[in-house]
Tab-separated table of C-alpha atoms in Angstrom:
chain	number	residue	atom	x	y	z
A	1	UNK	CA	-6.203	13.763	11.694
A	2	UNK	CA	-6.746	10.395	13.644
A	3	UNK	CA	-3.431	8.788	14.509
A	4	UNK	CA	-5.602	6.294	16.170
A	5	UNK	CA	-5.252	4.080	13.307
A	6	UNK	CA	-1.294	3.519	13.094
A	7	UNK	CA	-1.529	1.892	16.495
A	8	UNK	CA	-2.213	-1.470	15.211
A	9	UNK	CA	0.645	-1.487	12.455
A	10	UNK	CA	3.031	-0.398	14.976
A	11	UNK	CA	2.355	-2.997	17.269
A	12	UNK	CA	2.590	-5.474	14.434
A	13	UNK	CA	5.722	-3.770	12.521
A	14	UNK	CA	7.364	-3.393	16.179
A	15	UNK	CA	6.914	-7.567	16.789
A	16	UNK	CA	8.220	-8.420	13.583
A	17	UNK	CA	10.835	-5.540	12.811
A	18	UNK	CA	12.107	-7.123	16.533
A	19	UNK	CA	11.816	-10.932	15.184
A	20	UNK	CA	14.218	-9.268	11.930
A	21	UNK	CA	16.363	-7.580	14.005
A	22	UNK	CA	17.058	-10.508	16.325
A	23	UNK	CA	18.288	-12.699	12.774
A	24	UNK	CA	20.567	-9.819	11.689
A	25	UNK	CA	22.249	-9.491	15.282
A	26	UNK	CA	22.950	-13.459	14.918
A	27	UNK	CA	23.974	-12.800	11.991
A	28	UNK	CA	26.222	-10.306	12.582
A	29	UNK	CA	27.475	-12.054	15.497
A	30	UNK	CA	28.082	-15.075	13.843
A	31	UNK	CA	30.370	-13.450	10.924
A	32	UNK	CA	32.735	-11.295	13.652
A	33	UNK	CA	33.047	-14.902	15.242
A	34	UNK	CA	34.289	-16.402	11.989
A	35	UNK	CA	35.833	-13.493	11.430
A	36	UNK	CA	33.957	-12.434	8.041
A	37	UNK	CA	32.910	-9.099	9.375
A	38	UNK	CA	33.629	-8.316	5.433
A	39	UNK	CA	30.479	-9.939	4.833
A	40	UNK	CA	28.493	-7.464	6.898
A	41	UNK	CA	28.279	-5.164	3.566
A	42	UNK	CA	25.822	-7.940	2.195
A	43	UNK	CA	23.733	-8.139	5.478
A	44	UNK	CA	22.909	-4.565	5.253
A	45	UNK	CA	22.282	-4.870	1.774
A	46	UNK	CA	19.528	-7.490	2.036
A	47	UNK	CA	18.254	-5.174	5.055
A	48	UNK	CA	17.688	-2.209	2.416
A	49	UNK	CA	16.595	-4.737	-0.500
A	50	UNK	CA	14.046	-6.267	1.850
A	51	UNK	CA	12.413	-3.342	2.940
A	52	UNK	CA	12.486	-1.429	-0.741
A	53	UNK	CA	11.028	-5.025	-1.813
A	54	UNK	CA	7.778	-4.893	0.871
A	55	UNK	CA	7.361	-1.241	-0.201
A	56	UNK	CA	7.093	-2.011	-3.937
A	57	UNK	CA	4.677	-5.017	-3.295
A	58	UNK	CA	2.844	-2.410	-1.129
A	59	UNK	CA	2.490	-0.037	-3.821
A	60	UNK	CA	1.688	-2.610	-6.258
A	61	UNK	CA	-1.421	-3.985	-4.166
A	62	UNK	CA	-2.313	-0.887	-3.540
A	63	UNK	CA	-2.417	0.598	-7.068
A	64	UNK	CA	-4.277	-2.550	-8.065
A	65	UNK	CA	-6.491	-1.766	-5.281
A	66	UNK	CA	-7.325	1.826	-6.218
A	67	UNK	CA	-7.944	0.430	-10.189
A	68	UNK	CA	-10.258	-2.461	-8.814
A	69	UNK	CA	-12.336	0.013	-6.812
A	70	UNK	CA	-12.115	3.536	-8.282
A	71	UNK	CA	-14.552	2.803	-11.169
A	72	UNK	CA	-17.854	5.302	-11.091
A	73	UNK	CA	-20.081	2.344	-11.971
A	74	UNK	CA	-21.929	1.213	-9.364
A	75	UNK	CA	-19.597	-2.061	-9.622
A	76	UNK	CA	-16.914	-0.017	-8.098
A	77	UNK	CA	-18.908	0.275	-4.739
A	78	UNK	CA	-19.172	-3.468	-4.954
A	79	UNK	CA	-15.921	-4.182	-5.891
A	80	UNK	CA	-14.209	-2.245	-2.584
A	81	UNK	CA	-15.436	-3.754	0.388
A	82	UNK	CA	-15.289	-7.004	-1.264
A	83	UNK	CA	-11.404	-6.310	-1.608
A	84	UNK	CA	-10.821	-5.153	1.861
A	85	UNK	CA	-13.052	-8.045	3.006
A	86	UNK	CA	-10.473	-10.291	1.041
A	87	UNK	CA	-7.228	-8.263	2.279
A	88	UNK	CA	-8.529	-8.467	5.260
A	89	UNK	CA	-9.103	-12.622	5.388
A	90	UNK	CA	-5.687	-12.745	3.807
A	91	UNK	CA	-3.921	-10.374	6.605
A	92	UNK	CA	-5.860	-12.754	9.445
A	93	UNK	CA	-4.176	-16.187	7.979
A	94	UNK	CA	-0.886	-14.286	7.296
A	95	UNK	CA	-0.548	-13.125	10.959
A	96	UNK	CA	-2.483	-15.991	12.753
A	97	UNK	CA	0.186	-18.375	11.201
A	98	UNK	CA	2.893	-16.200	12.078
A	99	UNK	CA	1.606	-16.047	15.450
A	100	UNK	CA	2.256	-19.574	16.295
A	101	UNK	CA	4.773	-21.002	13.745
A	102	UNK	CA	7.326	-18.212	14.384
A	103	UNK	CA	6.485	-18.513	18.121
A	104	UNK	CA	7.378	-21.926	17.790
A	105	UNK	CA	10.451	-22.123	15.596
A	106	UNK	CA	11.534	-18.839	17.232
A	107	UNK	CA	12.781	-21.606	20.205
A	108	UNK	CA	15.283	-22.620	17.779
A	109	UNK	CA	15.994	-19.768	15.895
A	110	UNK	CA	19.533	-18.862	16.813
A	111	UNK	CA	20.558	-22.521	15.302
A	112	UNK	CA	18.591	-22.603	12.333
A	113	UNK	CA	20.409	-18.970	11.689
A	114	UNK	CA	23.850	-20.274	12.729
A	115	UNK	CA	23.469	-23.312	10.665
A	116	UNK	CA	22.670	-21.342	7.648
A	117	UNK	CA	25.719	-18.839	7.969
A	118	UNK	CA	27.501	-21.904	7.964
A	119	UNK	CA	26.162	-23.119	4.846
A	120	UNK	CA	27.083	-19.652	3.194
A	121	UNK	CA	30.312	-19.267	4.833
A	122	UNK	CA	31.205	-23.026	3.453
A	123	UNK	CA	30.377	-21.628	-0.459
A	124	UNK	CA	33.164	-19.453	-0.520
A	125	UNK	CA	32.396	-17.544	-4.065
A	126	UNK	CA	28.642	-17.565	-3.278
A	127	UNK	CA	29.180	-16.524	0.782
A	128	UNK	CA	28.009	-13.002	0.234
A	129	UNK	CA	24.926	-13.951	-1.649
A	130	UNK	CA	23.964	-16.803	0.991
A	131	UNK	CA	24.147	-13.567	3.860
A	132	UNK	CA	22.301	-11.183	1.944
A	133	UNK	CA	19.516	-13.974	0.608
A	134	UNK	CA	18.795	-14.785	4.296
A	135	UNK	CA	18.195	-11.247	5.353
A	136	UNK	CA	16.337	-10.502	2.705
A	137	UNK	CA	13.916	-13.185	3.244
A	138	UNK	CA	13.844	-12.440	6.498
A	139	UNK	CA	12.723	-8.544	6.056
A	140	UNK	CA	10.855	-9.489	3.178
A	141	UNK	CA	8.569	-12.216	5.118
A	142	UNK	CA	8.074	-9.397	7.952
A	143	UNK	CA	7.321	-7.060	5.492
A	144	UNK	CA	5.189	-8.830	3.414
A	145	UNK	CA	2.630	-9.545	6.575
A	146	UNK	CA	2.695	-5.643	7.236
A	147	UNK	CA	1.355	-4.833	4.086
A	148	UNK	CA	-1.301	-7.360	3.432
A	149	UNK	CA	-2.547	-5.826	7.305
A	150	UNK	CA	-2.312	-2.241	6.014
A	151	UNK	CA	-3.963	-3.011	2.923
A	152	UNK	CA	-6.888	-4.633	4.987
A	153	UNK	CA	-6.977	-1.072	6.329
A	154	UNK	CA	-6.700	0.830	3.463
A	155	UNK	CA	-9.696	3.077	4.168
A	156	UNK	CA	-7.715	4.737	6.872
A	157	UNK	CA	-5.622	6.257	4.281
A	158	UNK	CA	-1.338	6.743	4.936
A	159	UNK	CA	-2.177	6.604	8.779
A	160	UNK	CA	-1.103	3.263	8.966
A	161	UNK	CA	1.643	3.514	7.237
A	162	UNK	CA	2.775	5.655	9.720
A	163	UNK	CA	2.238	3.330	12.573
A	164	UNK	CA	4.325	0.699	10.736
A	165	UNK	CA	7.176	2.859	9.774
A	166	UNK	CA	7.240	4.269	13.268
A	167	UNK	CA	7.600	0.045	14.371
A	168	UNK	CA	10.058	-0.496	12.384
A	169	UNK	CA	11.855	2.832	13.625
A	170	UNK	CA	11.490	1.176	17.496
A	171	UNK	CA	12.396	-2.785	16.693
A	172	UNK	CA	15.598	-0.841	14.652
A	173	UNK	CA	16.540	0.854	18.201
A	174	UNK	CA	16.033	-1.790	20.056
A	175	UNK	CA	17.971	-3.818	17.767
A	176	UNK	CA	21.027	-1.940	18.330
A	177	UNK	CA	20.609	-1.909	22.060
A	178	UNK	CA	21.088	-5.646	22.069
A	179	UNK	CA	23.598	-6.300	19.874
A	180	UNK	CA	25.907	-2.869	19.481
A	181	UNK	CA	24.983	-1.832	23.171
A	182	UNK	CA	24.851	-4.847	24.594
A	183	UNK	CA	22.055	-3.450	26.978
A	184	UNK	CA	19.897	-6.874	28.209
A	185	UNK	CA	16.324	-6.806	26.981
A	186	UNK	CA	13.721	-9.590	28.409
A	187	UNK	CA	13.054	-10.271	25.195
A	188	UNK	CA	11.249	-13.856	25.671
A	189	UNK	CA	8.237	-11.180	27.866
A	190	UNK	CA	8.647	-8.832	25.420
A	191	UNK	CA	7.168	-11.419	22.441
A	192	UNK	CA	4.629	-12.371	24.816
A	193	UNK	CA	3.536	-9.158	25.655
A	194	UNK	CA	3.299	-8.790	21.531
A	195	UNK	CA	1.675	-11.696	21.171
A	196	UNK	CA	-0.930	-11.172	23.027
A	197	UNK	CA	-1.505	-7.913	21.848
A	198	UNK	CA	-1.456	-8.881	18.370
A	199	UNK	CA	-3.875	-11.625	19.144
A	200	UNK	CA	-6.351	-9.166	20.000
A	201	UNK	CA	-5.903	-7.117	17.105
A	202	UNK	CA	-5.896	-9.889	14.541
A	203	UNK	CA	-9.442	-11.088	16.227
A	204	UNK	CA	-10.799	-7.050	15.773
A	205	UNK	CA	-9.565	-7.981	12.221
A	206	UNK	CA	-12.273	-10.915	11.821
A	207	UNK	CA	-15.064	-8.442	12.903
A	208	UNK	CA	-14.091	-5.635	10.821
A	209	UNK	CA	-13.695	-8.106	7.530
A	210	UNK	CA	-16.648	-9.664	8.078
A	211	UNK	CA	-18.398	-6.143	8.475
A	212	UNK	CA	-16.595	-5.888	5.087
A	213	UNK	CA	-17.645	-9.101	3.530
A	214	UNK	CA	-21.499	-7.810	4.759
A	215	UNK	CA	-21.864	-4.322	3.030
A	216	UNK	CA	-20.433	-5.736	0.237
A	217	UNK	CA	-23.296	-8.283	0.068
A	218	UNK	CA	-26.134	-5.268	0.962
A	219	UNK	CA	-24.635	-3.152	-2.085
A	220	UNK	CA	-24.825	-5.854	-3.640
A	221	UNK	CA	-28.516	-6.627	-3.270
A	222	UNK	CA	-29.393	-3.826	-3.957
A	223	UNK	CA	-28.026	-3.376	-7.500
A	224	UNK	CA	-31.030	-5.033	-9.273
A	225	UNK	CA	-33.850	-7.253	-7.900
A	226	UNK	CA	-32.199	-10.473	-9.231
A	227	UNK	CA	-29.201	-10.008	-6.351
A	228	UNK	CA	-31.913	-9.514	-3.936
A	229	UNK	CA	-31.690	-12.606	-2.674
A	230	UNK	CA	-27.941	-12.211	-1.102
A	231	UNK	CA	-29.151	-10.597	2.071
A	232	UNK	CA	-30.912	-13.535	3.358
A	233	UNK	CA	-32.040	-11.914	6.738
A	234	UNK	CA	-35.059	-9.643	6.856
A	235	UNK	CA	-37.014	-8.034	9.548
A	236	UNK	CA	-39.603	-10.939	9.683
A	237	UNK	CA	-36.759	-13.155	10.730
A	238	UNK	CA	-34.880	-11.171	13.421
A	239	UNK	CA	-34.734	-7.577	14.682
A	240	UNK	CA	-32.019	-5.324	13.769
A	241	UNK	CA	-30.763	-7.875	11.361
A	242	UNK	CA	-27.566	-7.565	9.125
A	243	UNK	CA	-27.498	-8.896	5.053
A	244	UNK	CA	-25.775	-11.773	6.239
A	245	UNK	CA	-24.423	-11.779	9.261
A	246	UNK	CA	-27.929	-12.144	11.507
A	247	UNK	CA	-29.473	-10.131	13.957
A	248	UNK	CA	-28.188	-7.949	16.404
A	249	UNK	CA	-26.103	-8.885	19.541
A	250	UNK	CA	-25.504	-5.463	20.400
A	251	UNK	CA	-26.045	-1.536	19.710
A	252	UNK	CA	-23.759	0.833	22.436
A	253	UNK	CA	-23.668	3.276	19.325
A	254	UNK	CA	-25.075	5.857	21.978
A	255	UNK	CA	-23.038	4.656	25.104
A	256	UNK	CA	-20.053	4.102	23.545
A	257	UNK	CA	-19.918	5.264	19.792
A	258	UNK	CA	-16.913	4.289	17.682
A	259	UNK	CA	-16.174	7.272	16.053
A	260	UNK	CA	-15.374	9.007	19.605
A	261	UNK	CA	-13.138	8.278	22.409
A	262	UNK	CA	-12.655	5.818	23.609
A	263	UNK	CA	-14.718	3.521	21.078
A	264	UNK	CA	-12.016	4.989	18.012
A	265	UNK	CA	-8.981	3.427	19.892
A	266	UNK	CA	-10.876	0.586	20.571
A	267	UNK	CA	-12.152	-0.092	17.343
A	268	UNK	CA	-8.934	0.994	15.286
A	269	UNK	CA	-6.746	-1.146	17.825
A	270	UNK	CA	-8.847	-4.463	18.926
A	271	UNK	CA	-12.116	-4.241	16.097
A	272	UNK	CA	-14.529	-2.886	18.239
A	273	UNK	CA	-17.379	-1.996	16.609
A	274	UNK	CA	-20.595	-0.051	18.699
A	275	UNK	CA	-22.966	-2.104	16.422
A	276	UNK	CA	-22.025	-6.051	16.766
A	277	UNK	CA	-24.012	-8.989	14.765
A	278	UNK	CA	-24.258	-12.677	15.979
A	279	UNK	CA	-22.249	-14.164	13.053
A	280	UNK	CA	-19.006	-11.482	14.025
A	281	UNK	CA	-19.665	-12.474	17.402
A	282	UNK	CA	-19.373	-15.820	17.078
A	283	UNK	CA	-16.592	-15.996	14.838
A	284	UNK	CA	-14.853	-13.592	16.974
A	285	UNK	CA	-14.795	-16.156	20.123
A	286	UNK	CA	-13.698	-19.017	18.070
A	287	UNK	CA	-11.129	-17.038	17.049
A	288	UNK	CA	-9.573	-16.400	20.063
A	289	UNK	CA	-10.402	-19.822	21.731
A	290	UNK	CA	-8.833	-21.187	18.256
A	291	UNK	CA	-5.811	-19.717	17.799
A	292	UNK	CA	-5.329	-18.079	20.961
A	293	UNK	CA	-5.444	-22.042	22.604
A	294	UNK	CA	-2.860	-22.553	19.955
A	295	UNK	CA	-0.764	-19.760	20.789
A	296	UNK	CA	-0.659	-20.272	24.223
A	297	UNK	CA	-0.038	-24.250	23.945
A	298	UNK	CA	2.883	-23.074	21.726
A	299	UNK	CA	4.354	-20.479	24.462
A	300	UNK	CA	4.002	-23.805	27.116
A	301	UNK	CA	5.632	-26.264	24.988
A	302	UNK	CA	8.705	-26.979	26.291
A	303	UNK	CA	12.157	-27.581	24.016
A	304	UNK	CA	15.490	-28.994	25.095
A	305	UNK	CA	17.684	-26.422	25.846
A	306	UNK	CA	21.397	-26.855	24.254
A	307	UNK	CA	24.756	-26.467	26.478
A	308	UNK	CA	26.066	-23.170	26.519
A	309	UNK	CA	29.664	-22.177	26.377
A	310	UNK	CA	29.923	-19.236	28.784
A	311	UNK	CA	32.724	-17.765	26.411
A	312	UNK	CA	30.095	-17.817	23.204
A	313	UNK	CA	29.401	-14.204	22.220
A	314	UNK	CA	26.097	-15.602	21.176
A	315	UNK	CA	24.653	-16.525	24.364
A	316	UNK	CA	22.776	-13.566	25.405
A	317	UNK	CA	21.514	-13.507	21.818
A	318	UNK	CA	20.377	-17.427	21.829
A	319	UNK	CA	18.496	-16.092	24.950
A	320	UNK	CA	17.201	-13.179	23.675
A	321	UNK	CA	15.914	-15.445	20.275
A	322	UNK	CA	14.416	-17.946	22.514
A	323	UNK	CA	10.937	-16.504	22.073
């Protein structure tokens, strides 16, 4: 079995199950401060609610997946790599904006949490629901990124499922080492370690959905000699060429094959592939000098930072937020 393949939803579950765990610690901080630890009940609630809520959408995508795709016609074989092609597009604008809008509003995130605790806590009959809405939402957007990535992936089978229950096992530990423990985490290197790392793996994610997007167009083509027409390259235009994503850059398929170590890690963790075309070559550097210059201009930008009462309980957390 090749466990190879839950690395990238753990990384991803593990950066985002962190980014949740970080809101419910404020949380929770916030209500023993007001002293409304009875509210705590509804916090956990939207934890549980939240994460049953990503599985069903999960299961849902999934089954609609299998229908889609499962058909013996030989519209079936069309059908599935033009799905994970579209999962896959989908999981890359999911994650690229989460990337750099969380990264950005994470600077802030301890008083955009504190203000809306405040808002709940002012709504006396509706307190409870205001808690558990803003957890849920909060689990629910984590989760909701995790699954459109594992559905990208859905060719690996449960593996990855794995890998992302396994991350949310880890950001769950090291939840409760910041806020029940009280054990200091650099959490602000820790994102940025994450970042990065998810960076990589989102660009491996353009490669591999293109790859997608391409033998969807060559099964395509070959269906009847009207669709003929969709692989535009042939062998009197380039060598080696793809249906449509051009000739060959590059064929290490005997010096480093992707079905072996260490081509498998690299391909199931960063999109390596041992047989690269100029089109997923190309896309794959704008990607990174794209959204990784945004990234990084968003991890330089520089925010006022707010007075801090040394007596707050939330001050380590602030810090810890301040991603």
């Amino acid at each position: 079995m090749d466990f190879s393949a839950a690395l990238p939803t753990f990384v991803i579950t593990l950066r985002e199950g962190v980014e949740a765990a970080l809101v419910v610690g404020i949380v929770l901080a916030l209500l023993k401060k007001a002293k409304q630890t009875k509210l705590n009940r509804w916090v956990y609630l939207g934890i549980v609610v939240g994460i049953i809520a990503s599985g069903l959408v999960g299961l849902l995508i999934g089954w609609i997946f299998q229908l889609l795709s499962a058909s013996n016609s030989p519209l079936g074989a069309v059908i599935e790599p033009f799905l994970e092609a579209a999962f896959g597009l989908g999981a890359i604008a999911m994650l690229s904006w989460m990337l750099i809008w969380m990264t950005q509003q994470a600077k802030s995130m301890k008083s955009q949490v504190e203000g809306a605790v405040n808002a709940a806590l002012e709504k006396n009959t509706a307190a409870g629901w205001g808690i558990f809405t803003l957890i849920f939402i909060a689990v629910l957007r984590e989760g909701f990124e995790t699954v459109l990535f594992i559905i990208g992936k859905f060719q690996q089978g449960l593996i990855p499922t794995i890998g992302a229950l396994s991350g949310l096992a880890v950001a769950a530990g090291i939840g409760v080492l910041l806020f029940k423990w009280g054990i200091k985490i650099n959490i602000r290197r820790f994102f940025q370690i994450m970042g990065v790392l998810l960076l990589l793996i989102v660009a491996g994610l353009v490669i591999s959905a293109l790859g997608d997007l391409n033998e969807g167009m060559r099964t395509l083509s070959q269906m009847n000699r009207q669709s003929e027409g969709f692989c535009f390259y042939y062998e009197r235009f380039a060598k080696n060429p793809s249906c449509i994503l051009g000739p060959m850059v590059w064929d290490l398929s005997k010096i480093l094959p992707q079905q072996q170590f260490p081509g498998l890690i690299l391909r199931t963790l960063f999109g390596y592939t041992d047989k690269l075309y100029q089109v997923q070559a190309i896309a794959y550097v704008l990607f990174l000098f794209s959204i990784g210059g945004l990234y990084f201009r968003s991890l330089n930008s520089k925010t006022p930072v707010p007075q801090k009462n040394s007596k707050d309980p939330l001050t380590n957390t602030e810090k810890s937020a301040s991603s």
